Short mmCIF file of C-alpha atoms and ligand atoms in Angstrom, two decimals:
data_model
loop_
_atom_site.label_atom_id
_atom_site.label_comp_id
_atom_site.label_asym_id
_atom_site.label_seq_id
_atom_site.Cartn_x
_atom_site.Cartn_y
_atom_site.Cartn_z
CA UNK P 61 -62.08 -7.44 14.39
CA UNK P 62 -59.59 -8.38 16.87
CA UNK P 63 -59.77 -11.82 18.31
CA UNK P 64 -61.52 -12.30 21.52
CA UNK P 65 -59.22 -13.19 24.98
CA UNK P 66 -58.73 -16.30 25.64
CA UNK P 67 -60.27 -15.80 28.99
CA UNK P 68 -63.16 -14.76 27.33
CA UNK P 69 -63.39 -17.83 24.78
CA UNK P 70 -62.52 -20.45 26.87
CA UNK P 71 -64.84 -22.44 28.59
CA UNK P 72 -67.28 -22.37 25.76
CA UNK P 73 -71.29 -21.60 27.28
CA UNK P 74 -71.49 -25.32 27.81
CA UNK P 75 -68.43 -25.37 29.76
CA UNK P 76 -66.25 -27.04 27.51
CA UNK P 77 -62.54 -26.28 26.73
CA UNK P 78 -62.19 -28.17 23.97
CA UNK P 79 -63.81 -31.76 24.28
CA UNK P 80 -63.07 -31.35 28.09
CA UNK P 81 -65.43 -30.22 31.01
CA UNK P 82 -69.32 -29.78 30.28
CA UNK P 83 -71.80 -30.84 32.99
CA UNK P 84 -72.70 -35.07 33.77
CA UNK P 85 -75.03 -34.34 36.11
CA UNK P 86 -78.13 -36.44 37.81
CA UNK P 87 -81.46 -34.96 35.45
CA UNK P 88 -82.79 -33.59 39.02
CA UNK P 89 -79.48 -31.64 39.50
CA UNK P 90 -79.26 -30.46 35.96
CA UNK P 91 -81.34 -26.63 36.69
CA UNK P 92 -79.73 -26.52 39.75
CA UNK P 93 -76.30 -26.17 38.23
CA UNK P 94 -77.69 -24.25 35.28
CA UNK P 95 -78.79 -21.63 38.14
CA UNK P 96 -75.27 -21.50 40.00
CA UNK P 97 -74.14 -20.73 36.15
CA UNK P 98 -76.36 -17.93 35.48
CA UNK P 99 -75.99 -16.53 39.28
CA UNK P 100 -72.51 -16.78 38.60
CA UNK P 101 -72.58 -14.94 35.55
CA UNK P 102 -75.22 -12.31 36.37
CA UNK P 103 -73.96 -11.60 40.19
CA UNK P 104 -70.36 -12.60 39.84
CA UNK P 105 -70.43 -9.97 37.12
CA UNK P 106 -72.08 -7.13 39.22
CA UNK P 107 -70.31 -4.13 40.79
CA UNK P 108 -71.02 -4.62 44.50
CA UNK P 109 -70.02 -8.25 44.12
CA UNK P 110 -66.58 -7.26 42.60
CA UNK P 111 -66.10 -4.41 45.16
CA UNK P 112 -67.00 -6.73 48.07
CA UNK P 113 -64.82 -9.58 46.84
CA UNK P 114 -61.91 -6.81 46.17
CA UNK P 115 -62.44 -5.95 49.45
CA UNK P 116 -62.39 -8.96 51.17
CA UNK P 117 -58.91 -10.07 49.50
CA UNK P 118 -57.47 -6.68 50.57
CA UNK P 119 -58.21 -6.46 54.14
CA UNK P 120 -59.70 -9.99 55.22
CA UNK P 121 -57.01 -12.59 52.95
CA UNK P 122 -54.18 -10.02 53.60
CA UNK P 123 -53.54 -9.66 49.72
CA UNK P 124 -51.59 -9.18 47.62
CA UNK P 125 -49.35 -11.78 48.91
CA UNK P 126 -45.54 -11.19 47.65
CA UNK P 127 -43.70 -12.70 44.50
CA UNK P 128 -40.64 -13.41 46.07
CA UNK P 129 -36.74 -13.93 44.60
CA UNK P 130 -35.14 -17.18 45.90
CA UNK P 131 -31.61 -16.14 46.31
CA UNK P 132 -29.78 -18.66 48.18
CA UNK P 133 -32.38 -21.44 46.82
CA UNK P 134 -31.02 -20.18 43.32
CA UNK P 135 -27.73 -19.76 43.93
CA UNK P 136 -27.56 -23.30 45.68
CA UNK P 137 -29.04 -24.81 42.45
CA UNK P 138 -26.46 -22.97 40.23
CA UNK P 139 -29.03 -22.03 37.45
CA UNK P 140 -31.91 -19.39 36.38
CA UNK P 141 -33.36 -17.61 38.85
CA UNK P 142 -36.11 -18.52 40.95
CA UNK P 143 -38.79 -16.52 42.27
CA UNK P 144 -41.82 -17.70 43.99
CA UNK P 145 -45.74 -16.63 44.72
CA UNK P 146 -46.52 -16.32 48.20
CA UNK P 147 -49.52 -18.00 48.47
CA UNK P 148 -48.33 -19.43 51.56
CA UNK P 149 -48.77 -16.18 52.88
CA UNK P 150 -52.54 -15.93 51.94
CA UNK P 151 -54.72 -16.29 55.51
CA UNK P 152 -55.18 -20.23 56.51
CA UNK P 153 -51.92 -20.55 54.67
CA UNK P 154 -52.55 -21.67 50.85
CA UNK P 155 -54.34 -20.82 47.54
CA UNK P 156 -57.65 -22.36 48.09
CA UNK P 157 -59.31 -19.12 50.01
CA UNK P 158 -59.18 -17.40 47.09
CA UNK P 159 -62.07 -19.46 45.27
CA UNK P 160 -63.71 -20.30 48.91
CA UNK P 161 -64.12 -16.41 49.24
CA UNK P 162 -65.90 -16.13 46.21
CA UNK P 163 -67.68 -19.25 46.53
CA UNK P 164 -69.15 -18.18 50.45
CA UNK P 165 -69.49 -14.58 48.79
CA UNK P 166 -71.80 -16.22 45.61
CA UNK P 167 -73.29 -18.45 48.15
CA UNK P 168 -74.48 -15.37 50.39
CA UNK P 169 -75.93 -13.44 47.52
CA UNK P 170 -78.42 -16.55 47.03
CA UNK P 171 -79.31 -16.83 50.27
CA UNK P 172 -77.80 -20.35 50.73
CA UNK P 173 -77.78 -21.56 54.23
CA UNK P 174 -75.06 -23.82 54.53
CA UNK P 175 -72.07 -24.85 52.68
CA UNK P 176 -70.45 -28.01 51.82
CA UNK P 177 -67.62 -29.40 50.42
CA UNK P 178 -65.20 -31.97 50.29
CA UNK P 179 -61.22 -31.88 51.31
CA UNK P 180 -58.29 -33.79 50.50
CA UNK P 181 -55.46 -32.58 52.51
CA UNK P 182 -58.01 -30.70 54.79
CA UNK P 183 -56.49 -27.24 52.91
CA UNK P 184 -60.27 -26.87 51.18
CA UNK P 185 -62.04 -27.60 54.05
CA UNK P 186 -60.19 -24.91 56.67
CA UNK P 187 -60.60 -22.65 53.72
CA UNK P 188 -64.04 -23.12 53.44
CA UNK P 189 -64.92 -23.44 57.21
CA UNK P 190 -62.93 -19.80 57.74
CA UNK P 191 -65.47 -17.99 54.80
CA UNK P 192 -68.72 -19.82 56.11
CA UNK P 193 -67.46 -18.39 59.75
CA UNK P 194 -66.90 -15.11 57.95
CA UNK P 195 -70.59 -15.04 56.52
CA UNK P 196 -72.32 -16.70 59.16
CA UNK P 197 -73.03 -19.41 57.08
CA UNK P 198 -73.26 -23.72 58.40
CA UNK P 199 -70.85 -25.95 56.87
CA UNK P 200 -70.37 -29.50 56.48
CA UNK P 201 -66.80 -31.17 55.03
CA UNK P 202 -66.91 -34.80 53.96
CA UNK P 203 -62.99 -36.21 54.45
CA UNK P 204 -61.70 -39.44 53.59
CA UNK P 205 -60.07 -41.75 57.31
CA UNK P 206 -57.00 -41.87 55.68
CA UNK P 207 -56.87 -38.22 55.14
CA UNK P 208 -58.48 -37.53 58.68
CA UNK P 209 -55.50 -39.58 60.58
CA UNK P 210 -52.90 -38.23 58.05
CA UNK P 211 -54.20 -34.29 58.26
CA UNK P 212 -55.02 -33.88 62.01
CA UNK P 213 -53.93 -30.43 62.81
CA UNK P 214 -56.55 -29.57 59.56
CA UNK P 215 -59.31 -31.83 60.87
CA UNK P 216 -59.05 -29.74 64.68
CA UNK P 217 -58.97 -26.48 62.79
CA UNK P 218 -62.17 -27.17 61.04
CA UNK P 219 -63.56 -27.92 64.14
CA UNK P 220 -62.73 -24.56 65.87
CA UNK P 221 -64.15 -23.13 63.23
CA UNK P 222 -67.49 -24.19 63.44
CA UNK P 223 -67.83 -27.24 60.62
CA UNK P 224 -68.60 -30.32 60.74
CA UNK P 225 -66.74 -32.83 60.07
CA UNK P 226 -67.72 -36.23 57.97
CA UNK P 227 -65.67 -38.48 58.09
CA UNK P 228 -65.74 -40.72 54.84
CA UNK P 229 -65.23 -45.16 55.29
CA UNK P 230 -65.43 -46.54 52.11
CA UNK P 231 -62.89 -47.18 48.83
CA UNK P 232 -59.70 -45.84 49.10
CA UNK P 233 -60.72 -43.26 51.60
CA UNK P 234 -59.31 -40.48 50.52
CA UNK P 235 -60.22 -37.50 48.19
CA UNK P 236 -62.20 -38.96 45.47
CA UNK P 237 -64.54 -41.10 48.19
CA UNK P 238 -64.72 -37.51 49.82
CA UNK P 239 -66.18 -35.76 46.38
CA UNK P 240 -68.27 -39.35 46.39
CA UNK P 241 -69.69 -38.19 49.56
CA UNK P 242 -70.19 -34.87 49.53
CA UNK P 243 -71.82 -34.95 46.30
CA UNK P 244 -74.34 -37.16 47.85
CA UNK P 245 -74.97 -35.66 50.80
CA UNK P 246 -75.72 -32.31 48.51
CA UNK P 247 -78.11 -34.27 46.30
CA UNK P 248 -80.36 -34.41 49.32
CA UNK P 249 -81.26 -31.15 49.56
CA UNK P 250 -79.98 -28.82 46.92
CA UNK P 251 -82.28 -25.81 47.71
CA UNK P 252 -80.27 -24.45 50.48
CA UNK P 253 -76.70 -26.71 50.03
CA UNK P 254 -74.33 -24.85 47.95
CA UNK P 255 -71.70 -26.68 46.97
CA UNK P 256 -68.61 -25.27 46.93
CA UNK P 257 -65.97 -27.61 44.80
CA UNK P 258 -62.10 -27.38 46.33
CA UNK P 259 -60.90 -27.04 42.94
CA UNK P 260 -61.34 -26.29 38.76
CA UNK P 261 -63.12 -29.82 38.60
CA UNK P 262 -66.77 -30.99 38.90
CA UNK P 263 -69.76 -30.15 36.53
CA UNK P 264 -69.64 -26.49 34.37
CA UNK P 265 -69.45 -23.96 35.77
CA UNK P 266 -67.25 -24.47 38.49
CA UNK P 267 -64.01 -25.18 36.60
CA UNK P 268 -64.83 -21.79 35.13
CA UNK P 269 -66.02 -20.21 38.31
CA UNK P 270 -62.77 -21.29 40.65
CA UNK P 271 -59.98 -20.56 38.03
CA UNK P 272 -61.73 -16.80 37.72
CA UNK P 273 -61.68 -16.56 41.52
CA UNK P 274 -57.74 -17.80 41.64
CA UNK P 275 -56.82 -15.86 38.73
CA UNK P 276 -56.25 -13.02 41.54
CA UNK P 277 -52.54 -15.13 41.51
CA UNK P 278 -51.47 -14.46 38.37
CA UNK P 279 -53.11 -11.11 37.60
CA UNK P 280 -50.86 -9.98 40.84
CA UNK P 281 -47.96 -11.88 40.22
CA UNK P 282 -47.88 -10.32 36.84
CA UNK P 283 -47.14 -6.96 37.67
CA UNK P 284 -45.19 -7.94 40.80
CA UNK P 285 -42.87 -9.86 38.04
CA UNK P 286 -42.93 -7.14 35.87
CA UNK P 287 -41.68 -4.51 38.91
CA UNK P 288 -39.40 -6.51 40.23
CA UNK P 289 -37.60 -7.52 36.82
CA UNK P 290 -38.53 -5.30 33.95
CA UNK P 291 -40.00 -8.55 32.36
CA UNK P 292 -42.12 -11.40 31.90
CA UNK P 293 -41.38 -14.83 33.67
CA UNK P 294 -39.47 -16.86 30.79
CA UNK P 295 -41.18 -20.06 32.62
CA UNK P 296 -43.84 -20.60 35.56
CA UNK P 297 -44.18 -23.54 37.39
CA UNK P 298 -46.85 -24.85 39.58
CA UNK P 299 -47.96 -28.32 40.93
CA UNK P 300 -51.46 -29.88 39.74
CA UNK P 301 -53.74 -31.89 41.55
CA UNK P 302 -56.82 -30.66 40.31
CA UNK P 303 -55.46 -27.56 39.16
CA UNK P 304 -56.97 -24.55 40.91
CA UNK P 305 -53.51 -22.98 41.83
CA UNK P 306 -51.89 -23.87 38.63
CA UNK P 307 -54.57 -22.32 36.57
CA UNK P 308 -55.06 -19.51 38.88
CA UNK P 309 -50.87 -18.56 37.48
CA UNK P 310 -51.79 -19.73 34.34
CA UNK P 311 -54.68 -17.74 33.47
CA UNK P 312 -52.94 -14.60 33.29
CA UNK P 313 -50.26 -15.92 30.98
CA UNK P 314 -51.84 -18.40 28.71
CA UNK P 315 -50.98 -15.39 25.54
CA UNK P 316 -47.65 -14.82 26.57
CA UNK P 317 -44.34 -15.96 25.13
CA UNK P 318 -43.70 -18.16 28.67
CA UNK P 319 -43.21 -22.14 28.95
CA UNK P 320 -45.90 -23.16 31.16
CA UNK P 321 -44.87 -26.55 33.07
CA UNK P 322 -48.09 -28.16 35.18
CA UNK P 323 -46.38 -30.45 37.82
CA UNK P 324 -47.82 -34.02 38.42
CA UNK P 325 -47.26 -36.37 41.47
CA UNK P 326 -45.40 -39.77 40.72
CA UNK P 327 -45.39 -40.49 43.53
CA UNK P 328 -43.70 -44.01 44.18
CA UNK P 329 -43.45 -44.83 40.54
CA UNK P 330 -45.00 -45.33 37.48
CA UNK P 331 -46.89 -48.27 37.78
CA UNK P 332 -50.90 -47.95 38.24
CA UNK P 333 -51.56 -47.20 41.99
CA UNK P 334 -48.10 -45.79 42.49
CA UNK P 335 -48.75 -42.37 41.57
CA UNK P 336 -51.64 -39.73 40.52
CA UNK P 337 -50.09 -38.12 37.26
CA UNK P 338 -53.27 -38.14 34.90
CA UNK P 339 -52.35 -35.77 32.55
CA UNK P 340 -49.01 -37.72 31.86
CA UNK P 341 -50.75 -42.00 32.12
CA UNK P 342 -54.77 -40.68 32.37
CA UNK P 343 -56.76 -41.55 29.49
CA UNK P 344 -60.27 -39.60 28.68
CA UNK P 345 -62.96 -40.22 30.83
CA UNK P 346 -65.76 -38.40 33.15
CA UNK P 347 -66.05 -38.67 37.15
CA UNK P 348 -67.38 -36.52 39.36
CA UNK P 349 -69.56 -34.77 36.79
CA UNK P 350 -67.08 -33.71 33.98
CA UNK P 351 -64.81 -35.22 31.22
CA UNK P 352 -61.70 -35.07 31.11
CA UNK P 353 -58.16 -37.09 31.26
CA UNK P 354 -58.38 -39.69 34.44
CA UNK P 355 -56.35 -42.41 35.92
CA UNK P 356 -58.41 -45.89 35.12
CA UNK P 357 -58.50 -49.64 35.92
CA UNK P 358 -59.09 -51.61 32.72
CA UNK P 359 -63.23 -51.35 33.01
CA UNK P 360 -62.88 -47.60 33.28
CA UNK P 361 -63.22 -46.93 36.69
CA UNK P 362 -60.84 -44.26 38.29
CA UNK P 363 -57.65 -46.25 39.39
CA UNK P 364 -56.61 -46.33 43.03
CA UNK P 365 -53.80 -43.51 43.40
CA UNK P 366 -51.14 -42.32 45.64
CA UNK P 367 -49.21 -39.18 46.55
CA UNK P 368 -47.12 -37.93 49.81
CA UNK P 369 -49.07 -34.79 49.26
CA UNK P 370 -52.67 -35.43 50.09
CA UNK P 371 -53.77 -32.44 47.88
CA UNK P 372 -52.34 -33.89 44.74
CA UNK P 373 -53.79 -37.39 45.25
CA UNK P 374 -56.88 -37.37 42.69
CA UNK P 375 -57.06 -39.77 39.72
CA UNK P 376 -58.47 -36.91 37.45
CA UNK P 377 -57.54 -33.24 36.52
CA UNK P 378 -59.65 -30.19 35.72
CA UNK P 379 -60.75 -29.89 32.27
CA UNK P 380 -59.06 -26.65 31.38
CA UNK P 381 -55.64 -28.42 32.42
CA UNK P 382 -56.45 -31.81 30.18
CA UNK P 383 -57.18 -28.88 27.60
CA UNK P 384 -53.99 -26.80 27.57
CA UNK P 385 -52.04 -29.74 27.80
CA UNK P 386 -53.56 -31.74 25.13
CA UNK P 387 -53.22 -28.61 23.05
CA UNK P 388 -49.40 -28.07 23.68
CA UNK P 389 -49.88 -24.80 25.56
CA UNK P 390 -48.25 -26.48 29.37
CA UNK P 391 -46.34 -29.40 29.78
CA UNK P 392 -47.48 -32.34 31.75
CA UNK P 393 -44.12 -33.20 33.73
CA UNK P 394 -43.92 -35.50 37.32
CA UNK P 395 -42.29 -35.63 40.52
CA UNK P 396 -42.22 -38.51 42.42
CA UNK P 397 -42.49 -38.32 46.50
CA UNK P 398 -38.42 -38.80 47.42
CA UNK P 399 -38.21 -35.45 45.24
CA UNK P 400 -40.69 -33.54 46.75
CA UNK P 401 -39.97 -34.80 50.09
CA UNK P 402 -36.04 -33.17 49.14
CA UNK P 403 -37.39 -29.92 47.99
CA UNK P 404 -39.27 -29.63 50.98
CA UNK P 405 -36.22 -30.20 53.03
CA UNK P 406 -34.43 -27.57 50.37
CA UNK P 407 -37.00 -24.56 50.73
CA UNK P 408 -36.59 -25.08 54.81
CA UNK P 409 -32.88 -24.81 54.64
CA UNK P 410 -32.25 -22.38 51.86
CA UNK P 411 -35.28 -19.85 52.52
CA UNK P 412 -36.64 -20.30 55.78
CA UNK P 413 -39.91 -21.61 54.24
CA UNK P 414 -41.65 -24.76 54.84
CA UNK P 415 -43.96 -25.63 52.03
CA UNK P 416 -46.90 -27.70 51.75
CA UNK P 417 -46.03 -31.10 50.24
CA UNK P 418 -48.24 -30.30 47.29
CA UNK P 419 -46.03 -26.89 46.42
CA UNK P 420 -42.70 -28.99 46.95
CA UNK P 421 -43.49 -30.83 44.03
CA UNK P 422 -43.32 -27.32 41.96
CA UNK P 423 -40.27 -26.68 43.60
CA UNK P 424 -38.62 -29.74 42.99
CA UNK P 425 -39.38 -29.06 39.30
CA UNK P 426 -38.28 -25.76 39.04
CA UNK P 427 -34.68 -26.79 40.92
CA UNK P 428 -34.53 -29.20 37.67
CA UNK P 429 -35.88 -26.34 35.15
CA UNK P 430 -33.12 -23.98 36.46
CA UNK P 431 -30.04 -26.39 35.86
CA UNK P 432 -31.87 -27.15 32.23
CA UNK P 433 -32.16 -23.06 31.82
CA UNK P 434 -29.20 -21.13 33.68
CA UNK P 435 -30.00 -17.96 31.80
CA UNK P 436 -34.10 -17.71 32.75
CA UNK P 437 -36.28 -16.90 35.00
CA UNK P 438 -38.94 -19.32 36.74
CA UNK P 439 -41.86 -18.15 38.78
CA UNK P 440 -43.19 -20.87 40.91
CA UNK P 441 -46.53 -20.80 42.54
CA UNK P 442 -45.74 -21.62 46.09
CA UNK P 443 -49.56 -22.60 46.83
CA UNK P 444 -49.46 -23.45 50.52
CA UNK P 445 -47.24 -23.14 53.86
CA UNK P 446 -46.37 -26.93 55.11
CA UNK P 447 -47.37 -26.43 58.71
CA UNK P 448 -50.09 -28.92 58.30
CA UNK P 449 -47.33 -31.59 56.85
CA UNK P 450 -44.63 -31.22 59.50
CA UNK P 451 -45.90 -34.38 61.70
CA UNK P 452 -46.25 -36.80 58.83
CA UNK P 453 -42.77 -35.80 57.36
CA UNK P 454 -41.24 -35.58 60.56
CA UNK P 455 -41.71 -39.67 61.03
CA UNK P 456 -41.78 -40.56 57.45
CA UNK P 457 -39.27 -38.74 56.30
CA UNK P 458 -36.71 -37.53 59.57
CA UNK P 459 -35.42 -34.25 59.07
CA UNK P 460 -31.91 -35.94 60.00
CA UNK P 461 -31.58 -37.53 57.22
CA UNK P 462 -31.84 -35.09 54.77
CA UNK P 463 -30.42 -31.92 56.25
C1 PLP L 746 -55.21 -28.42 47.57
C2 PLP L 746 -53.85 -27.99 47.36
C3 PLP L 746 -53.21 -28.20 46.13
C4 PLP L 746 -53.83 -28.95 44.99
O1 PLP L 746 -55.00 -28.40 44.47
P1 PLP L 746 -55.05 -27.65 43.09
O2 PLP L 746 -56.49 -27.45 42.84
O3 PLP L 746 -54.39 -28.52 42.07
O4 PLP L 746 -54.33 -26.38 43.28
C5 PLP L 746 -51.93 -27.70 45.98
N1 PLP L 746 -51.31 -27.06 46.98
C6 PLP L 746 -51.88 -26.86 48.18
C7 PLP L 746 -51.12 -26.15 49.25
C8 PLP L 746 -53.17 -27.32 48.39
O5 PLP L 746 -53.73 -27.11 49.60
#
């Protein structure tokens, strides 16, 4: 008998990938998430939900967004060619309405009232606020100060669409308080909460559900490659904070004959606190409901991080990414801010792009990958338009100084 799919094996039924993932859950909230499994399998699986969600991505998301060739980025860099996934161009601007779709959509189906969530950069949270608009459904998004002051344009774009806001005052204030507070605020009243996790973390099945709803990326840019080039990408590229766009690329490659590079942030160095590369310093450990690799002070409590890119700041990664990684199958590498911040400035001039801060960290990567490999190809995931960076990086970081 042939060997089953990878997709197919992997998460096991328990939702592990290996030792990673499974479900550290509360005992009052462990049916609850055995449900959402079981909807998820039984609905997610069903013909009307397929066509509806086909549908939606079509004419609603505006997909399939392009898989673009980099010309005067690549020829710039001197090296292999790049080429990058338009998820920029996906509506509200990055990857993360591709599992909020499908979320809202699963949500509907079970009659859920409201939705909430957490956000990091904000990205999750206009995501999620623009499908609970779409279905008529409430939602609530629990953001950290620090993210709220750093992310406004996000914050007033929630707002117009109909969520509210929370804002979240203790710890580090920032994502992981946010997933803190959300998660609590959903223990409350789990009958008609569903909550929809911003990425492939948090208790089975949602690393599962969110990297089948994202693997829409690769399953497109897959053929788009393949038209454009005759060929497979020889190496992809994508940035990881908790790994949703990453693995949403990924999935459609893990079998093929590609290196598969999952991009850290290292933010201002390598010290503990400097930086949130888990995968490269995290050592095994559960938060927020799964286990996994994670960024820890000496007693085992997730470390304090940092990041320029709000998205990327999280001391833990999805299971399926401490997984591959652990298992050879991607490489853990890091960029640290100054990098990203100059690959930001590079996509602007070069392309007439302006990425997220998240996606500049895959770019930055992939400028190094293509002087290391002049003769292959690299498809980056570009996961998000940087509209919602430009007044941070415009004091931080003037634009006269690096262009
Ligand atoms: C949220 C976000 C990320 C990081 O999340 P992943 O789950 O790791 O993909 C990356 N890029 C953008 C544009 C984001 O909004």
């Amino acid at each position: 008998m042939n060997k089953k799919p990878y997709l197919q094996t992997f998460p096991n039924s328990e939702g592990y990938f290996g030792k990673y993932g499974g479900a550290f859950l509360p005992p009052e909230l462990i049916e609850q998430f055995k449900d959402i499994n079981k909807a998820y399998l039984t609905i997610g699986n069903s013909h009307n939900f397929i066509m509806e969600l086909r549908d939606i991505r079509k004419h609603y998301q505006g997909r399939p967004t392009p898989v673009y060739y980099a010309k005067r980025l690549t020829e710039y860099v001197g090296g292999g060619r790049i080429y990058l996934k338009r998820e920029d161009l996906n509506h509200t601007g990055a990857h993360k309405l591709n599992h909020c779709m499908g979320e809202a959509l699963l949500a509907n189906y079970l009659g859920k009232k409201k939705l909430i969530a957490e956000t990091g950069a904000g990205q999750h949270g206009v995501a999620l606020a623009t499908a609970a608009a779409y279905f008529g459904l409430e939602c609530e998004i629990h953001m950290g100060e620090v993210d709220i002051e750093k992310e406004h344009p996000n914050v007033i774009r929630m707002k117009m669409l109909g969520a509210k806001v929370v804002p979240v005052s203790f710890g580090g204030r920032t994502l992981k308080e946010a997933v803190d507070s959300a998660f609590e605020a959903f223990m409350k009243d789990p009958e008609n909460l569903f909550y929809a996790i911003g990425s492939v973390v948090g208790p089975h099945p949602f690393p599962m559900m969110v990297r089948d709803f994202q693997s829409i990326v690769g399953i497109e840019a897959k053929e788009q490659f393949f038209e454009m080039t005759g060929n497979q990408p020889d190496n992809l590229v994508a940035c990881v904070g908790g790994g949703s766009n990453a693995m949403g690329l990924f999935s459609a490659f893990i079998e093929e004959p590609c290196e598969i590079y999952a991009v850290e942030p290292l933010g201002k160095g390598t010290k503990l606190g400097e930086h949130a590369a888990s995968l490269t310093y995290g050592k095994e450990g559960v938060l927020h409901g799964f286990n996994s690799i994670m960024l820890q002070n000496e007693d085992g409590s997730p470390a304090p991080v940092h990041s320029v890119a709000s998205g990327l700041d999280y001391p833990s990664v999805g299971p399926e990414q401490a997984y591959l990684n652990r298992e050879n199958r991607t490489h853990a590498v890091a960029i640290d801010d100054d990098e990203a911040i100059r690959a930001f400035y590079d996509l602007c001039k070069y392309e007439g792009i302006i990425p997220a801060l998240e996606s500049a960290h895959a770019v930055a990567y992939a400028m190094k990958l293509a002087k290391e490999k002049p003769y292959e190809s690299i498809l980056v995931n570009l996961s998000g338009r940087g509209d919602k960076d430009i007044d941070f990086v415009e004091k931080a970081y003037p634009p006269e100084n690096y262009l």
